mmCIF file of C-alpha atoms in Angstrom:
data_model
loop_
_atom_site.group_PDB
_atom_site.id
_atom_site.type_symbol
_atom_site.label_atom_id
_atom_site.label_comp_id
_atom_site.label_asym_id
_atom_site.label_seq_id
_atom_site.Cartn_x
_atom_site.Cartn_y
_atom_site.Cartn_z
ATOM 1 C CA MET A 16 -13.207 4.213 -12.814
ATOM 2 C CA ALA A 17 -13.708 6.496 -9.830
ATOM 3 C CA THR A 18 -11.076 5.241 -7.420
ATOM 4 C CA ASP A 19 -12.775 6.814 -4.401
ATOM 5 C CA THR A 20 -15.482 4.126 -4.744
ATOM 6 C CA THR A 21 -13.027 1.230 -4.309
ATOM 7 C CA ILE A 22 -12.792 -0.823 -1.136
ATOM 8 C CA PHE A 23 -9.805 1.347 -0.187
ATOM 9 C CA GLY A 24 -11.913 4.498 -0.499
ATOM 10 C CA LYS A 25 -14.483 2.878 1.770
ATOM 11 C CA ILE A 26 -11.753 2.031 4.298
ATOM 12 C CA ILE A 27 -10.452 5.617 4.185
ATOM 13 C CA ARG A 28 -13.992 6.881 4.883
ATOM 14 C CA ARG A 29 -14.452 4.234 7.624
ATOM 15 C CA GLU A 30 -17.365 2.635 5.766
ATOM 16 C CA VAL A 31 -15.567 -0.726 5.920
ATOM 17 C CA PRO A 32 -13.524 -1.907 8.908
ATOM 18 C CA ALA A 33 -9.778 -2.489 8.589
ATOM 19 C CA ASP A 34 -6.841 -3.180 10.874
ATOM 20 C CA ILE A 35 -5.256 0.257 10.449
ATOM 21 C CA VAL A 36 -1.595 0.428 11.487
ATOM 22 C CA PHE A 37 -0.709 3.940 10.278
ATOM 23 C CA GLU A 38 -2.532 7.062 9.179
ATOM 24 C CA ASP A 39 -1.745 10.698 8.544
ATOM 25 C CA GLU A 40 -3.407 13.434 6.490
ATOM 26 C CA GLN A 41 -2.271 11.966 3.158
ATOM 27 C CA LEU A 42 -1.887 8.203 3.709
ATOM 28 C CA ILE A 43 -3.443 5.203 5.391
ATOM 29 C CA ALA A 44 -1.932 1.762 5.982
ATOM 30 C CA PHE A 45 -3.719 -1.404 7.042
ATOM 31 C CA ARG A 46 -3.144 -5.150 7.177
ATOM 32 C CA ASP A 47 -4.106 -7.094 4.049
ATOM 33 C CA ILE A 48 -7.088 -9.404 4.643
ATOM 34 C CA ALA A 49 -5.479 -12.110 2.457
ATOM 35 C CA PRO A 50 -1.793 -11.852 3.427
ATOM 36 C CA SER A 51 0.957 -13.170 1.140
ATOM 37 C CA ALA A 52 3.532 -13.052 3.964
ATOM 38 C CA PRO A 53 3.448 -13.029 7.778
ATOM 39 C CA VAL A 54 3.506 -9.219 7.573
ATOM 40 C CA HIS A 55 1.466 -7.818 4.685
ATOM 41 C CA VAL A 56 0.488 -4.168 5.025
ATOM 42 C CA LEU A 57 -1.044 -1.993 2.315
ATOM 43 C CA PHE A 58 -0.047 1.692 2.123
ATOM 44 C CA VAL A 59 -2.635 3.767 0.282
ATOM 45 C CA PRO A 60 -2.669 7.478 -0.578
ATOM 46 C CA LYS A 61 -5.928 9.188 0.345
ATOM 47 C CA THR A 62 -5.792 11.014 -3.001
ATOM 48 C CA PRO A 63 -7.563 8.754 -5.505
ATOM 49 C CA ILE A 64 -5.039 7.616 -8.146
ATOM 50 C CA ALA A 65 -6.045 4.494 -10.087
ATOM 51 C CA SER A 66 -2.542 3.054 -10.550
ATOM 52 C CA LEU A 67 1.111 3.993 -10.737
ATOM 53 C CA ASP A 68 0.613 4.481 -14.472
ATOM 54 C CA ALA A 69 -2.058 7.103 -13.723
ATOM 55 C CA ALA A 70 0.235 9.074 -11.399
ATOM 56 C CA GLN A 71 1.260 12.522 -12.593
ATOM 57 C CA PRO A 72 4.294 14.732 -11.864
ATOM 58 C CA ALA A 73 2.106 16.628 -9.375
ATOM 59 C CA HIS A 74 1.916 13.392 -7.332
ATOM 60 C CA ALA A 75 5.704 13.103 -6.911
ATOM 61 C CA GLU A 76 5.778 14.297 -3.302
ATOM 62 C CA LEU A 77 2.861 12.032 -2.377
ATOM 63 C CA LEU A 78 4.564 9.024 -3.981
ATOM 64 C CA GLY A 79 7.723 9.781 -2.013
ATOM 65 C CA ARG A 80 5.729 10.028 1.221
ATOM 66 C CA LEU A 81 4.170 6.651 0.434
ATOM 67 C CA MET A 82 7.580 4.985 0.085
ATOM 68 C CA LEU A 83 8.991 6.715 3.164
ATOM 69 C CA ALA A 84 5.965 5.730 5.264
ATOM 70 C CA ALA A 85 6.433 2.075 4.309
ATOM 71 C CA ALA A 86 10.138 2.219 5.193
ATOM 72 C CA GLU A 87 9.452 3.958 8.507
ATOM 73 C CA TYR A 88 6.821 1.352 9.393
ATOM 74 C CA ALA A 89 9.269 -1.448 8.583
ATOM 75 C CA ARG A 90 11.918 0.142 10.815
ATOM 76 C CA THR A 91 9.558 0.757 13.742
ATOM 77 C CA GLN A 92 8.285 -2.825 13.550
ATOM 78 C CA GLY A 93 11.800 -4.288 13.556
ATOM 79 C CA LEU A 94 11.507 -5.582 9.983
ATOM 80 C CA ALA A 95 14.344 -3.621 8.393
ATOM 81 C CA GLN A 96 17.196 -5.692 9.798
ATOM 82 C CA ASP A 97 16.045 -8.951 8.189
ATOM 83 C CA GLY A 98 14.535 -7.200 5.187
ATOM 84 C CA TYR A 99 11.222 -6.503 3.578
ATOM 85 C CA ARG A 100 9.769 -6.156 0.103
ATOM 86 C CA VAL A 101 7.683 -3.298 -1.290
ATOM 87 C CA VAL A 102 5.572 -4.113 -4.343
ATOM 88 C CA VAL A 103 3.372 -1.972 -6.582
ATOM 89 C CA ASN A 104 1.124 -3.886 -8.971
ATOM 90 C CA CYS A 105 0.130 -1.811 -12.002
ATOM 91 C CA GLY A 106 -2.717 -3.153 -14.111
ATOM 92 C CA PRO A 107 -4.544 -6.469 -14.307
ATOM 93 C CA ASP A 108 -1.671 -8.473 -15.846
ATOM 94 C CA ALA A 109 0.538 -7.414 -12.915
ATOM 95 C CA GLY A 110 -2.055 -8.584 -10.394
ATOM 96 C CA GLN A 111 -3.665 -5.259 -9.503
ATOM 97 C CA THR A 112 -7.175 -6.060 -8.286
ATOM 98 C CA VAL A 113 -8.077 -2.791 -6.549
ATOM 99 C CA PHE A 114 -7.704 0.194 -8.835
ATOM 100 C CA GLN A 115 -6.423 2.629 -6.245
ATOM 101 C CA LEU A 116 -2.645 3.015 -6.145
ATOM 102 C CA HIS A 117 -1.150 1.170 -3.166
ATOM 103 C CA LEU A 118 2.081 -0.381 -1.926
ATOM 104 C CA HIS A 119 2.339 -3.870 -0.487
ATOM 105 C CA LEU A 120 4.866 -4.173 2.333
ATOM 106 C CA LEU A 121 5.776 -7.854 2.747
ATOM 107 C CA ALA A 122 8.014 -9.201 5.503
ATOM 108 C CA GLY A 123 8.326 -11.584 8.392
ATOM 109 C CA ALA A 124 9.818 -14.561 6.543
ATOM 110 C CA PRO A 125 12.307 -15.219 3.728
ATOM 111 C CA LEU A 126 10.488 -14.206 0.541
ATOM 112 C CA GLY A 127 12.805 -15.800 -2.015
ATOM 113 C CA PRO A 128 13.740 -14.438 -5.436
ATOM 114 C CA PHE A 129 11.255 -12.083 -7.048
ATOM 115 C CA GLY A 130 9.892 -12.578 -10.536
ATOM 116 C CA LYS A 131 10.641 -16.286 -10.993
ATOM 117 C CA ARG A 132 8.026 -18.203 -12.925
#
């Protein structure tokens, strides 16, 4: 699948509106339209990569920038003291619905244990 045709690609190209909270040359971050927590921001690389599984060694610096951007956003928004969660869904069974690599930053309330069924 061509990841530049996803909804995230359309947001990057400004074809679809989004509540953008961060952007630089390599990344964009915007509020999720169906939040799972009081703060739910998606961090997306502008380079089209379908999933974490599709990432290559050449993407290592970009992946690091993605993580650091999420952490910096959490700090600047006052979320780091109480804590936040960063999630990457990889594939349909993990809940990935948009096949463009992205991080979910979740915060703003106690999130409870992760992975319980």
